[in-house]
XYZ file of C-alpha atoms in Angstrom:
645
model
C -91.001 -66.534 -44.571
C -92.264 -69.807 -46.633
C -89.490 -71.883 -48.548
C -91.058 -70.739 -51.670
C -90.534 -67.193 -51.018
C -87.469 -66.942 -49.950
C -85.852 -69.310 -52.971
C -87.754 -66.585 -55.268
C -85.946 -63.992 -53.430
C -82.649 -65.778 -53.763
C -83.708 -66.028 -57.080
C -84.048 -62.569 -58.218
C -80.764 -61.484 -55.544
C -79.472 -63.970 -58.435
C -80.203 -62.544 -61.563
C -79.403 -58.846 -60.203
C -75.793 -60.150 -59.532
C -75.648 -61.294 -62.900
C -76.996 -58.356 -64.190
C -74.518 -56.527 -62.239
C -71.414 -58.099 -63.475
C -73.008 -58.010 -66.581
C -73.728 -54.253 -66.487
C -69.606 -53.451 -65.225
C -68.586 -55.723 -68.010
C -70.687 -54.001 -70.622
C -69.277 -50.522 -69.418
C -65.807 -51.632 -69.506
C -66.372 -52.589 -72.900
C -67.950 -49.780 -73.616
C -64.883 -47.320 -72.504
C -62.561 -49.277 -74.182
C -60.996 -48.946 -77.844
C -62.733 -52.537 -78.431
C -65.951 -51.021 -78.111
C -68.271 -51.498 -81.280
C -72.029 -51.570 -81.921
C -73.065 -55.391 -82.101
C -70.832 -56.067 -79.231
C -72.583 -53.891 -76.837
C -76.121 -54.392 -78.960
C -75.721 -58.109 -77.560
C -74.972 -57.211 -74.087
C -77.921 -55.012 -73.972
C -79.740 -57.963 -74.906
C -78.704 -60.243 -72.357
C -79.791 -57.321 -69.981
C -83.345 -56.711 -71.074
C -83.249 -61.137 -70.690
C -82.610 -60.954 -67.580
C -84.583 -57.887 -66.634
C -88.140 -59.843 -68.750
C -87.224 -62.702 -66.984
C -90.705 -64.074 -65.705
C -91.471 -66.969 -64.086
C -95.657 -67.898 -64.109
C -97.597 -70.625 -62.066
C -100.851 -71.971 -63.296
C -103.414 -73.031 -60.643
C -105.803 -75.630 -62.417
C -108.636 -76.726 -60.964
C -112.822 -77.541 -60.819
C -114.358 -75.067 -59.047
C -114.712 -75.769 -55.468
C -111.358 -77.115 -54.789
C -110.494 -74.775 -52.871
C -107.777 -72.833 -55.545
C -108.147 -69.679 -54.671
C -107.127 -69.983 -50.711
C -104.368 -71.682 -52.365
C -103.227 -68.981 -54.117
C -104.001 -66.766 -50.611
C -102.068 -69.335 -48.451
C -99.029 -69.645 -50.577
C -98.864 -65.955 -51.998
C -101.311 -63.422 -49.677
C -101.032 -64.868 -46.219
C -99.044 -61.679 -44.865
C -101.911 -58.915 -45.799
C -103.742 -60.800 -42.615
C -107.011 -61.928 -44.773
C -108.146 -63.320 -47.894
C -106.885 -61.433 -51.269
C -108.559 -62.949 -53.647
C -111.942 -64.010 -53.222
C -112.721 -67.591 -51.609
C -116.306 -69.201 -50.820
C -118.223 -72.014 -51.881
C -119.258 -72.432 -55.301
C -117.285 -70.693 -58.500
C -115.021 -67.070 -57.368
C -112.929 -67.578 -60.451
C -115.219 -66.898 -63.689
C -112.612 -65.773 -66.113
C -109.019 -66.636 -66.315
C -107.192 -64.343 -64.308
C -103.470 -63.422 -64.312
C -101.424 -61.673 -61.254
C -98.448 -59.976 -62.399
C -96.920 -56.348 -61.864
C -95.684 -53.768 -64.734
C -94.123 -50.703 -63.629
C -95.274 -48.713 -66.110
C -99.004 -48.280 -65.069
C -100.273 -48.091 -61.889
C -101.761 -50.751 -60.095
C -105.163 -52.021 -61.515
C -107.360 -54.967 -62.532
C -107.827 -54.884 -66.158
C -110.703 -56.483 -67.524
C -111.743 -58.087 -71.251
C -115.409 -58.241 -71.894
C -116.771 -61.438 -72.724
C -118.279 -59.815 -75.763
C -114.684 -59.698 -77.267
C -115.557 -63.454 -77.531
C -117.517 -62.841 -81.145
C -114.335 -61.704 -83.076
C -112.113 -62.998 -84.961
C -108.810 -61.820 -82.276
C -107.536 -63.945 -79.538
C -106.724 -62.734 -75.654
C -103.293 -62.368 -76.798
C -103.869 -59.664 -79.486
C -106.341 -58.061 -77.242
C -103.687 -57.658 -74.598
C -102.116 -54.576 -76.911
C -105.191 -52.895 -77.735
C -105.675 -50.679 -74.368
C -109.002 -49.374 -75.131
C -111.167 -52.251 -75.138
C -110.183 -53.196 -71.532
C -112.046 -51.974 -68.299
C -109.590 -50.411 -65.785
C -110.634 -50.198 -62.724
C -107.781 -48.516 -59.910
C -106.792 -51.123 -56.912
C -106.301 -49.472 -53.307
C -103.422 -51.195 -52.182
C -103.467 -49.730 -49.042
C -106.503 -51.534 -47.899
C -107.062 -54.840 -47.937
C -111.171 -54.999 -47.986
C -110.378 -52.384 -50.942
C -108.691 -55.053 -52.929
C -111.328 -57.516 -51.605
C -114.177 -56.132 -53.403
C -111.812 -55.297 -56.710
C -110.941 -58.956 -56.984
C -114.443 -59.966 -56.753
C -114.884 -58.594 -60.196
C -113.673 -61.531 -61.830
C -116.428 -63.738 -59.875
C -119.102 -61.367 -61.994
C -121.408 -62.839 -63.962
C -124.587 -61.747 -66.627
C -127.267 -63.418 -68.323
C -127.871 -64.178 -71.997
C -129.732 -65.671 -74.648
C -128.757 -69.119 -75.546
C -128.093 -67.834 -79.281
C -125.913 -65.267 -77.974
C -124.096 -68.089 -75.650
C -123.684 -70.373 -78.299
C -122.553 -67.192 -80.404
C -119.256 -67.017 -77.846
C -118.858 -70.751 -77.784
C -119.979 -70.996 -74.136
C -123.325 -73.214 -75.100
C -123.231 -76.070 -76.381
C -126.721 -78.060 -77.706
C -125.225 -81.126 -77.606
C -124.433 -81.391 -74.472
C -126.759 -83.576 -72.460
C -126.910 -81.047 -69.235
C -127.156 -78.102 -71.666
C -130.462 -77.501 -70.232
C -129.948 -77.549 -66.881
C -127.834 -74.426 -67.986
C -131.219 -72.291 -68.846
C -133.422 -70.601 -66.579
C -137.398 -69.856 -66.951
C -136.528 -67.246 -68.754
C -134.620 -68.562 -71.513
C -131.386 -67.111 -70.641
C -127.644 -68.547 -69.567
C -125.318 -67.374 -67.133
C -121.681 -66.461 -68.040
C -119.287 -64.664 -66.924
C -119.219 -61.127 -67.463
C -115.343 -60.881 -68.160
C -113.240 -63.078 -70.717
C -110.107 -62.388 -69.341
C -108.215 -60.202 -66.160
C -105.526 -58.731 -65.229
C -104.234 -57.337 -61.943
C -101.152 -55.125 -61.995
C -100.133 -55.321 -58.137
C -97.099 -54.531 -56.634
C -96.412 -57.924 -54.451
C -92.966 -58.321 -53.336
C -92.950 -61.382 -55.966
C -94.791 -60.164 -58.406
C -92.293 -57.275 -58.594
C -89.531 -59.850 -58.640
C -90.911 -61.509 -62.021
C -93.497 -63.748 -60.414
C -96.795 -64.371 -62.255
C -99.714 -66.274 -60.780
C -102.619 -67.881 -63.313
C -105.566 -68.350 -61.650
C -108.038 -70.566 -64.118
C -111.556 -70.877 -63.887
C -113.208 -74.342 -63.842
C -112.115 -77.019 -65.850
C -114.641 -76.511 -68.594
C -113.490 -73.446 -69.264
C -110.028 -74.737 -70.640
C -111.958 -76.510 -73.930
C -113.703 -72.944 -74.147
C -111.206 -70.378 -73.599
C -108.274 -71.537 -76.034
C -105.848 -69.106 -74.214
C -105.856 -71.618 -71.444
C -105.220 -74.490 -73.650
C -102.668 -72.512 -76.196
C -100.749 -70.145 -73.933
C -101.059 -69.757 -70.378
C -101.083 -73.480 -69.167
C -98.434 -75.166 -71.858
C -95.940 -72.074 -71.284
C -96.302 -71.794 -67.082
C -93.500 -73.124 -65.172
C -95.278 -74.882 -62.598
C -98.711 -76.281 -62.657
C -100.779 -76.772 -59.685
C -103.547 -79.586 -60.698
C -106.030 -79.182 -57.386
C -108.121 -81.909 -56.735
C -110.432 -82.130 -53.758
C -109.465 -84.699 -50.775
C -113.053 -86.075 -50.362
C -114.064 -86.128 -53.889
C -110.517 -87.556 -55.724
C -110.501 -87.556 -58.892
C -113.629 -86.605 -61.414
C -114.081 -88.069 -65.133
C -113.263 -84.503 -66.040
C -110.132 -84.310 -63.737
C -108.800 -87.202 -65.840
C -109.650 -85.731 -69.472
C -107.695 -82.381 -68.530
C -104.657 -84.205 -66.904
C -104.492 -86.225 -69.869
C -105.336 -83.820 -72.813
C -103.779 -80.210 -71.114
C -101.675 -81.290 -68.287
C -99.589 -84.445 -67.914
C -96.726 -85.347 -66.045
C -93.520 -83.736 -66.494
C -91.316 -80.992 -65.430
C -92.911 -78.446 -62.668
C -96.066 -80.546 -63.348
C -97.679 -81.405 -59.387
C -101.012 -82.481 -58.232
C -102.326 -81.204 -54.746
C -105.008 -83.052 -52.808
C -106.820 -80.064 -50.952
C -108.967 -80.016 -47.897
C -107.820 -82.599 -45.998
C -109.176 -81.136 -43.158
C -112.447 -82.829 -44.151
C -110.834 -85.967 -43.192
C -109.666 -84.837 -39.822
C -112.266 -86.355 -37.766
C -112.155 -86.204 -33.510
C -113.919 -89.824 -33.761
C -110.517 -91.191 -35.356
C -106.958 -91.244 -33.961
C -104.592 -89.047 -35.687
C -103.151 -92.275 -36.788
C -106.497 -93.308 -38.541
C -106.821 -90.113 -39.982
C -103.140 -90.413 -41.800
C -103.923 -93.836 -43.158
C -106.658 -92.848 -44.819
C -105.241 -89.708 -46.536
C -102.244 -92.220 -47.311
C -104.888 -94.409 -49.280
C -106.862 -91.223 -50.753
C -103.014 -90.627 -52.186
C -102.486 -93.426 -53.197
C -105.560 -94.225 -55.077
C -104.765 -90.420 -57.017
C -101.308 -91.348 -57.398
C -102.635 -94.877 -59.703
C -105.074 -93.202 -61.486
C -102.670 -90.481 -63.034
C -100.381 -92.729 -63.300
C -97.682 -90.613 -61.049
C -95.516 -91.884 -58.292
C -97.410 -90.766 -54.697
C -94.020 -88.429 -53.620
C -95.713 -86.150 -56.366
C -98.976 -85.677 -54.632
C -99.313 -83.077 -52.023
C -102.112 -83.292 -49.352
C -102.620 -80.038 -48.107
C -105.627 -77.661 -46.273
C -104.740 -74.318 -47.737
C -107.612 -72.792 -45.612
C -106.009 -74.091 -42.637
C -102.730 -73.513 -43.708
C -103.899 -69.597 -44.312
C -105.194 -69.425 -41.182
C -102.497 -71.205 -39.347
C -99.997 -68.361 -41.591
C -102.264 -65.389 -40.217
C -102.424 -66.536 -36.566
C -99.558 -67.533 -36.284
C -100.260 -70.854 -35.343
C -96.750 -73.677 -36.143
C -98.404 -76.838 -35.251
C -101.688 -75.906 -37.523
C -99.223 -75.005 -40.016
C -97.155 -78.123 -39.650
C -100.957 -79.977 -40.008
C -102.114 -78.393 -42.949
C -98.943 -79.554 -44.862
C -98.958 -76.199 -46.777
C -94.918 -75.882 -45.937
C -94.250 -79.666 -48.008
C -96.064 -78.263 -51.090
C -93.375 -75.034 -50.643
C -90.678 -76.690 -50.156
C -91.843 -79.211 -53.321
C -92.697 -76.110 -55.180
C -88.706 -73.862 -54.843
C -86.967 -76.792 -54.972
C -88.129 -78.289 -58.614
C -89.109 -74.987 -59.703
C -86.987 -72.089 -58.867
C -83.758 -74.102 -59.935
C -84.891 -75.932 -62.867
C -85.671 -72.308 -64.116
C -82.420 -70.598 -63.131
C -81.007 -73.725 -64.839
C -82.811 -72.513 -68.350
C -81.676 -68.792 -67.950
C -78.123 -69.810 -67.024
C -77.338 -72.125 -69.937
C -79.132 -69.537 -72.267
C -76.932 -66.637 -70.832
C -73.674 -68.913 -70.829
C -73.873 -69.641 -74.053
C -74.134 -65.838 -75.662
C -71.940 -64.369 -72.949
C -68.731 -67.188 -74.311
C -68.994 -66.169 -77.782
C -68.787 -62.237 -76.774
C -65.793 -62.800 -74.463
C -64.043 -65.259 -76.500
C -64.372 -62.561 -79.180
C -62.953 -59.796 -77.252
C -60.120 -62.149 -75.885
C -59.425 -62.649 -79.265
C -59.076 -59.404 -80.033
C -56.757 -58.523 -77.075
C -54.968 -61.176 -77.709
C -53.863 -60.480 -81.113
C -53.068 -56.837 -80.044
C -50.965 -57.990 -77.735
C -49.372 -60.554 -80.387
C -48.778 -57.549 -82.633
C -47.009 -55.289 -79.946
C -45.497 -58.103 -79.187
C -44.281 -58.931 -83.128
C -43.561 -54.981 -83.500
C -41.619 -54.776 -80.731
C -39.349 -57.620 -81.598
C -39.219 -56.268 -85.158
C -38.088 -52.664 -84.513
C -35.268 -54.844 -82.123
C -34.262 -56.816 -84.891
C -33.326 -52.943 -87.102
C -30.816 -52.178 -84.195
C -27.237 -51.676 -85.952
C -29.152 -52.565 -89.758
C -28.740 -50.267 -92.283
C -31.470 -48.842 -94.671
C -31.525 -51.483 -97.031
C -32.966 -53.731 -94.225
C -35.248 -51.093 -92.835
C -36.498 -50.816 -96.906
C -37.027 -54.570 -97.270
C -39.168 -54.708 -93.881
C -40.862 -51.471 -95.686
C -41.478 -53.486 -98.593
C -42.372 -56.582 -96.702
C -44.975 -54.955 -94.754
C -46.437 -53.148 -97.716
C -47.284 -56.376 -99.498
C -48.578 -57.662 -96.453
C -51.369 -54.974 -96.843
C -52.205 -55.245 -100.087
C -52.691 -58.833 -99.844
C -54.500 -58.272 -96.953
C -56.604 -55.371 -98.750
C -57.230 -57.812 -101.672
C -58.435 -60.332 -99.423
C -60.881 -57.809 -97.999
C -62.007 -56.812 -101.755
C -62.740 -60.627 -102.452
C -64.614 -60.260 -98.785
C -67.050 -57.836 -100.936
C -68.219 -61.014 -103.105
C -69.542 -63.335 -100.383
C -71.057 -60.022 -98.391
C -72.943 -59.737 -101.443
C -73.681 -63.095 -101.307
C -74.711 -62.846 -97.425
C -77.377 -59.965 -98.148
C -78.365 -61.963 -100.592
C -78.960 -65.417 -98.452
C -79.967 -62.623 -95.420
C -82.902 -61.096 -97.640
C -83.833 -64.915 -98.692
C -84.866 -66.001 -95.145
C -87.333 -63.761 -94.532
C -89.299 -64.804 -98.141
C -90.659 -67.914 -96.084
C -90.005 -66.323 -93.023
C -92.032 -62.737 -93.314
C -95.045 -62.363 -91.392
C -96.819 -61.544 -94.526
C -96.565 -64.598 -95.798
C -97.895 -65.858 -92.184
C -100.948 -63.518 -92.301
C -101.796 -64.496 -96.302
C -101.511 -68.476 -94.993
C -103.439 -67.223 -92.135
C -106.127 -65.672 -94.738
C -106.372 -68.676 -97.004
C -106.639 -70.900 -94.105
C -109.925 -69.135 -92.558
C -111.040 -68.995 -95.715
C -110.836 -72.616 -96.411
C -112.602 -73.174 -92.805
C -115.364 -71.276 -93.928
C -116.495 -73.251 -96.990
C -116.157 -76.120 -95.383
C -119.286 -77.865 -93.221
C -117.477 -80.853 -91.992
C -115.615 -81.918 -89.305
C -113.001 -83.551 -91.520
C -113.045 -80.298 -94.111
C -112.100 -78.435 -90.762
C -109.620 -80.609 -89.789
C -107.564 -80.744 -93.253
C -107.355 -76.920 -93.747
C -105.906 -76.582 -90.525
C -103.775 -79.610 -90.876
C -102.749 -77.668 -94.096
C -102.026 -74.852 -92.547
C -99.427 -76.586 -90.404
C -97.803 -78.285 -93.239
C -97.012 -74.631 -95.057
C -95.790 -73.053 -92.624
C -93.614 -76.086 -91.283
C -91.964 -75.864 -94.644
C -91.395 -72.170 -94.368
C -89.758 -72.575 -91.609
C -87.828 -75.224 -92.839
C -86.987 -73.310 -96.165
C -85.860 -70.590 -93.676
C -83.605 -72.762 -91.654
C -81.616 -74.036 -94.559
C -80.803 -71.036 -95.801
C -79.612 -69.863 -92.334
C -77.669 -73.330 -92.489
C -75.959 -72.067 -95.664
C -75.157 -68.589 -94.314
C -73.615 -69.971 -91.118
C -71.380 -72.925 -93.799
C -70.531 -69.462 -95.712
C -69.314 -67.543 -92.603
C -67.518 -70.632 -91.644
C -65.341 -70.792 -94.748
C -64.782 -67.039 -94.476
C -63.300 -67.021 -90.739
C -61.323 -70.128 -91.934
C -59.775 -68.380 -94.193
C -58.836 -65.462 -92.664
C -57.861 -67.202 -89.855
C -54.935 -68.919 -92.292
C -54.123 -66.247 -94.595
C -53.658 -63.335 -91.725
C -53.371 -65.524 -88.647
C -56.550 -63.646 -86.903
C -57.255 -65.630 -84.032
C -61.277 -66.373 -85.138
C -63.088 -69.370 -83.897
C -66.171 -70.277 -85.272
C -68.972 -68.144 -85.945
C -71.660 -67.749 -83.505
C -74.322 -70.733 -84.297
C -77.748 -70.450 -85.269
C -80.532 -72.840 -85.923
C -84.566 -72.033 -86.203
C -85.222 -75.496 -84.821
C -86.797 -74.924 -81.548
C -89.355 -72.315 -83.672
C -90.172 -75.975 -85.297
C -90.580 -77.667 -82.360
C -92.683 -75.033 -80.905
C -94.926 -75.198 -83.797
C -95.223 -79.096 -83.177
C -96.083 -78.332 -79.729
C -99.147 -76.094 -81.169
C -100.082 -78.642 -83.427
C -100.147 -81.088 -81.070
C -102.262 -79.309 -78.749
C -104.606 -78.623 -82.063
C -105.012 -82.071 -82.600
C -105.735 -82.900 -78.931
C -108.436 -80.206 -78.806
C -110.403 -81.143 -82.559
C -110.114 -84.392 -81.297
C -112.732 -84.164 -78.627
C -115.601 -82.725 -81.962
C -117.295 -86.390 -82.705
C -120.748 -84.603 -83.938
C -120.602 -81.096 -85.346
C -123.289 -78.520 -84.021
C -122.993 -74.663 -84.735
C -121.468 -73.954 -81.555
C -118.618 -76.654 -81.456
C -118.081 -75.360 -85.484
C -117.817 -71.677 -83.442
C -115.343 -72.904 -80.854
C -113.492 -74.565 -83.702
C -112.915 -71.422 -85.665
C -112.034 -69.110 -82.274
C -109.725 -71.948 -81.444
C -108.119 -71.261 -84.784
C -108.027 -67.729 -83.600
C -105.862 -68.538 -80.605
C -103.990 -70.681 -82.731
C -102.970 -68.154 -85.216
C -101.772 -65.951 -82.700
C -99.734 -68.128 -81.395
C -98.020 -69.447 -84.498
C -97.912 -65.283 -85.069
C -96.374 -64.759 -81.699
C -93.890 -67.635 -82.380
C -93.057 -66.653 -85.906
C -92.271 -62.576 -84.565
C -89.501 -63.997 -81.845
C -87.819 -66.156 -85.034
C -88.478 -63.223 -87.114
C -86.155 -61.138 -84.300
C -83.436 -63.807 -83.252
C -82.459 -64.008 -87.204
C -82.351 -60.490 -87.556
C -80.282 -60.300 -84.443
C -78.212 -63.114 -85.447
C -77.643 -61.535 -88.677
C -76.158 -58.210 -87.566
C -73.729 -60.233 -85.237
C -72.619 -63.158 -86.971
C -70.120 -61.284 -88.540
C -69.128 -59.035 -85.612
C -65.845 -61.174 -84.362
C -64.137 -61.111 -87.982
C -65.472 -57.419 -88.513
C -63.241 -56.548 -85.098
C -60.523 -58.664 -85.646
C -60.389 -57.443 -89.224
C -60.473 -53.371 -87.944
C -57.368 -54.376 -85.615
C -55.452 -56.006 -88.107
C -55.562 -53.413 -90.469
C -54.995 -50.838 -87.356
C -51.871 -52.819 -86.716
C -50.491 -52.599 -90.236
C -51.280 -49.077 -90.280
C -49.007 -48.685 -87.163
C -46.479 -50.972 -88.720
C -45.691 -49.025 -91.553
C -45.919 -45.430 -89.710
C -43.346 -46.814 -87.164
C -40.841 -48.210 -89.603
C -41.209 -45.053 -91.893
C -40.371 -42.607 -89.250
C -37.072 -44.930 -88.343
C -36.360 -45.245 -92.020
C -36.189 -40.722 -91.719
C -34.870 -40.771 -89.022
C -32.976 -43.614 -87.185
C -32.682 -41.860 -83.946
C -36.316 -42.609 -83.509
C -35.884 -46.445 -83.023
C -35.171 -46.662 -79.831
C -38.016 -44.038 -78.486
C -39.955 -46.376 -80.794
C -39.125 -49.080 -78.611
C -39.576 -48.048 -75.609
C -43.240 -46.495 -76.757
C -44.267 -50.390 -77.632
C -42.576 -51.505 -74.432
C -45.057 -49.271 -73.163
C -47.920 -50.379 -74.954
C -47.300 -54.059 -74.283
C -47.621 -53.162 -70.247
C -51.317 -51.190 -71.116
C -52.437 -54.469 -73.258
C -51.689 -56.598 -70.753
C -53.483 -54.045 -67.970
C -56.226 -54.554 -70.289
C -55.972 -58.094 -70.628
C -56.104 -58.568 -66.848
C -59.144 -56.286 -66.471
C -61.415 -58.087 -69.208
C -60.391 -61.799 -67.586
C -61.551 -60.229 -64.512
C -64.331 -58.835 -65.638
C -65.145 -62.131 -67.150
C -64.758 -64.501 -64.054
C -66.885 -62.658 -61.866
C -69.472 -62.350 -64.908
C -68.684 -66.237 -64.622
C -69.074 -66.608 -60.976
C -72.405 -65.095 -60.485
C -74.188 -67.356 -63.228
C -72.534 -70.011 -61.504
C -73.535 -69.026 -58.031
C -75.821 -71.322 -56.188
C -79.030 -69.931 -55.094
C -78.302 -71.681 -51.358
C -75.132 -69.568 -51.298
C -77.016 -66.619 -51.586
C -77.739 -64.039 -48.374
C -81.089 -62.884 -48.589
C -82.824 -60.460 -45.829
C -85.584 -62.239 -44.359
C-alpha cells in the first residue's frame, strides 16, 4: 500500500470517528429534555459536512507528459494494467473527472462538445441529466473499462466556422492552419466534458481525480480555469524530463497555477535519461541539473520538484518489482503528496467543525448549568421555609411572582427587536437574492453584446463585479447590524435574569467577497491574454462570461444558505435558555404553592429536588463526556490512527 493511500484511508477512518461521536452526541441530545429544532438542525449539518467532504487532485499537463500513467501509477496500479488510457500523442481530449456517487451506478458520463454553442457552463450542465451520454462501466473487467475510458480520447471533424463557433479555432493564431486538413475541416474532441462514477476504494472515500487535457485547452474550456483547477487541493503540474519546461508551461504556471499550498511540479520520464553508457552516478547529476534548471525557472525551491517515471513506477507496482520502484521515485512524490495534502485538508475541516461544534456545546452547557443553578437555588429556598410561618412562605410567593412578570415584560419588549430582526433578516436578501444576481447577470450580457471592443468587453464585466461586490457588501452590513442587535439582547438578559448566554454565534459574508475577488482575478488574468479581437476570441470571451456567471451563481447560492442557516440559529441559545427559565419559574411557584396548602409537603419537596439535583448532574456528566470524546476524535492525529492494510 503507497503512502498516499493509506494517509487517505487514515483520513476517512478520521472523519467516520468524528462522525461517530458526532452522531452519539446528536442522539443524546436528541433524547434529552434539551432537545430543540436548531440544535439538532446544526448537528445534522455538521454530519452531511463531513459526509460531502471531498478532497480533488488536478493533473495538469501538455499532452505527452506522460499524465495519464500518472494517474494509473499513483491511483490504478492494483487492477494489474492500465485504467485509463496511455500512449503517445493526446488520450485526454476533454477534461475528465473520477469520482464515485452512490446513487447511480457506475458509468462514464459524457457532455457533447456541441453544448459548447450555448449560453450554460459545465457546471449548470452537470444538473440537467438528459443532455449527457451514459454509457454503463463493467467493473469487473479491466479491458471492459479499458475501452470505456477511451471515450474521452474520441475525436470528430468540423468546419472551421463551426470550430470557431465553440471557441476551439482561432484565426489569429499563426499555426491555425496547420489545424485544417484538405478538406477544410478541424479536429476536436467529440466530448466537452466526462465523468466516471467508479467505485475505487478512494474514490468511495471522497477522493476525486481531474484529469485535464492539454494545456491549450485551459484558455478554452473556462471550467478548467474557473472551477476545477483554482478549487482542487493538490495540483500536479507534469512536465516532461527531456523536454523541461515549454513557453506554454510557463504561461499556465504563471496565469492558472502558481506556487502555493498543495501546488507541486513533477518532472516525468526520467527513464529517458537512464542511459547504460553512463554510471548511475552520471545519470543522477544530470537529473539533479534538469531539476534544478525547472526549479529557477518557476521560481520554486528544487525540494518541490519531483522526478519520477510513472510508467516505470506502474510497472515496477504491477510486478512487483522494489528496486524499480525505489528507481522510478514514484514512492517520494507519495509520500510528498499525504504529507502536505491529506493534513493540510483535515486541518481545514477540523477548524471548520471546531468552531460550530463550541458554540452548540457551550450552549447546552449553559443550559445544564443553569438547571442545575436553579435546583440548586430551589432547593436551598424551600430549606430556608423550614420552621417559617405563612407570612414568609407569602412573601417568597410574592417575590417569585414579580420575578415573572418582570421577566414576562422583558420577553414582551423581546417582541420589538424580533420585529426588528425579521425586518434586518428580510433586508439581506434585497442585495443578496439570486434575482437580483440573474437581472445583473442579464444586463451584463446584454451590455457585452452591444459592445465590439475589447475595452467595451472589459468594462461591462468589470461592472458587473463592482455591483455585485456592493451587494454583497450591503448584505454584510446588515448581517453586521443583526449580529450588534443580538449582542445587546443576550447582554441584557444575561444581567436582568442572570441566564448564563455568551455571545451570539458570529457571522460574516467576507470570505463570499474574497471568493468573488478570486473570480475576478482569474477574469482579469484570462481577458488579459485578448491583444487583437477576432470573432472567435469575442466567442471565448462571452462563454468565459458563461463560466463566470455560474460561478459567481454557485458562490452567491452557498451565502444565500449559510445566512439563512445562520438566521434560524442565531437566536437558538437565548431561545433555550429563555424556555428553561421560564420552566424554572413555573416550578418555583407550583412548589411553594403546594407548601403554602399544605406545609407537610416541604420536606417531600425537598427531598424530590435533592433528587433532581443527582439526575442534573448525571446529565451534566454525560454531555461533558459526550463532548470530550466529540473533542478527542477531531483532535486525533491521523498517524495515531489503525488502519487495515
Amino acid at each position: 500500500m503507497s503512502n498516499l493511500v493509506q494517509k487517505f484511508q487514515e483520513y476517512s477512518e478520521w472523519r467516520k470517528g468524528v462522525a461517530r461521536a458526532l452522531e452519539q452526541y446528536r442522539g443524546w441530545i436528541s433524547g434529552s429534555d434539551m432537545a430543540d429544532a436548531a440544535t439538532d438542525q446544526r448537528l445534522a449539518r455538521l454530519q452531511e459536512r463531513l459526509v460531502d467532504d471531498k478532497l480533488s487532485i488536478a493533473f495538469v499537463a501538455e499532452f505527452s507528459r506522460g499524465k495519464s500513467e500518472l494517474i494509473n501509477a499513483i491511483f490504478f496500479a492494483d487492477y494489474g494494467q492500465r485504467i485509463l488510457p496511455s500512449s503517445a500523442g493526446r488520450t485526454t481530449m476533454c477534461p475528465t473527472e473520477l469520482l464515485y456517487d452512490d446513487t447511480i451506478p457506475p458509468c462514464i458520463r459524457l457532455l457533447p462538445i456541441e453544448t459548447r454553442a450555448e449560453a450554460q457552463s459545465t457546471s449548470e450542465y452537470k444538473g440537467q441529466n438528459h443532455v449527457w451520454k451514459v454509457l454503463p462501466l463493467n467493473i469487473s473487467s479491466g479491458d471492459g473499462m479499458l475501452e470505456a475510458f477511451k471515450q474521452v480520447s474520441l475525436t470528430k471533424k468540423v468546419s472551421v466556422e463551426m470550430a470557431k463557433q465553440y471557441g476551439l479555432f482561432d484565426e489569429d493564431d499563426p499555426d491555425a492552419a496547420l489545424e485544417v486538413d484538405e478538406n477544410g475541416l478541424v479536429e476536436i474532441s467529440q466530448w466537452r466534458h466526462a465523468i466516471v462514477n467508479f467505485p475505487h476504494p478512494l474514490l468511495k472515500e471522497g477522493l476525486i481525480i481531474v484529469d485535464t487535457p492539454g494545456l491549450n485547452a485551459i484558455g478554452t474550456e473556462p471550467e478548467l480555469t474557473l472551477n476545477l483547477i483554482p478549487n482542487a487541493h493538490a495540483v500536479l503540474f507534469i512536465l516532461a524530463a527531456d523536454t523541461g519546461v515549454t513557453k506554454s508551461d510557463i504561461d499556465v504556471w504563471r496565469n492558472h497555477i502558481g506556487s502555493g499550498m498543495g501546488r507541486m511540479v513533477v518532472l516525468n520520464k526520467i527513464d529517458s535519461m537512464w542511459d547504460e553508457l553512463r554510471t548511475t552516478e552520471e545519470t543522477e547529476q544530470q537529473i539533479a541539473r534538469q531539476v534544478s534548471t525547472v526549479a529557477q525557472t518557476l521560481a520554486l525551491e528544487e525540494k518541490q520538484i519531483f522526478p519520477v517515471s510513472a510508467q516505470k513506477g506502474l510497472v515496477a507496482k504491477i510486478n512487483k518489482d522494489a528496486p524499480l520502484l525505489a528507481r522510478s521515485r514514484l514512492p517520494s512524490l507519495e509520500y510528498a503528496l499525504s504529507k502536505e495534502l491529506i493534513p493540510a485538508k483535515q486541518d481545514i475541516i477540523r477548524s471548520q467543525l471546531i468552531a460550530e461544534i463550541t458554540e452548540i456545546t457551550h450552549a447546552q452547557q449553559a443550559v445544564i448549568t443553569s438547571r442545575s443553578r436553579s435546583v440548586v437555588e430551589q432547593m436551598l429556598e424551600l430549606k430556608s421555609l423550614r420552621g417559617k410561618n405563612m407570612n414568609v412562605i407569602e412573601h417568597m410567593m410574592k417575590r417569585v411572582d414579580a420575578e415573572k412578570k418582570e421577566f414576562d415584560a422583558s420577553l414582551i419588549r423581546m417582541q420589538g427587536t424580533r420585529a426588528v430582526f425579521t425586518k434586518l433578516s428580510t433586508e439581506v436578501f434585497t442585495s443578496l437574492g439570486m434575482d437580483i444576481l440573474r437581472e445583473e447577470i442579464r444586463k451584463t450580457r446584454e451590455a457585452m453584446e452591444a459592445s465590439h471592443l475589447t475595452t467595451g468587453l472589459r468594462d461591462s464585466i468589470r461592472q458587473f463585479f463592482a455591483q455585485v461586490r456592493l451587494n454583497l457588501i450591503s448584505s454584510n452590513k446588515k448581517t453586521d447590524e443583526i449580529s450588534e442587535m443580538m449582542a445587546v439582547m443576550y447582554r441584557k438578559f444575561s444581567t436582568e435574569h442572570g441566564l448564563a448566554l455568551s455571545a451570539p454565534m458570529p457571522f460574516s459574508l467576507d470570505k463570499y467577497i474574497n471568493e468573488l475577488d478570486a473570480i475576478e482575478v482569474v477574469c482579469q488574468k484570462q481577458f488579459s491574454y485578448t491583444k487583437m479581437m477576432s470573432k472567435t476570441r469575442v466567442k471565448l470571451i462571452h462563454k468565459f462570461f458563461d463560466s463566470v456567471a455560474a460561478r459567481v451563481k454557485q458562490n452567491f447560492l452557498q451565502a444565500n444558505k449559510d445566512v439563512e442557516a445562520w438566521q434560524k440559529v442565531v437566536m437558538a441559545p437565548l431561545e433555550a435558555q429563555i424556555r428553561e427559565h421560564k420552566s424554572q419559574l413555573k416550578n418555583r411557584m407550583q412548589s411553594i404553592q403546594r407548601i403554602h396548602v399544605a406545609t407537610d409537603s416541604l420536606e417531600d419537596k425537598i427531598t424530590s429536588f435533592e433528587t433532581m439535583q443527582a439526575e442534573v448532574d448525571t446529565q451534566k456528566k454525560a454531555l461533558t463526556d459526550l463532548e470530550t470524546e466529540l473533542k478527542e476524535a477531531l483532535a486525533a492525529n491521523l498517524s495515531k490512527l489503525k488502519v487495515a492494510a
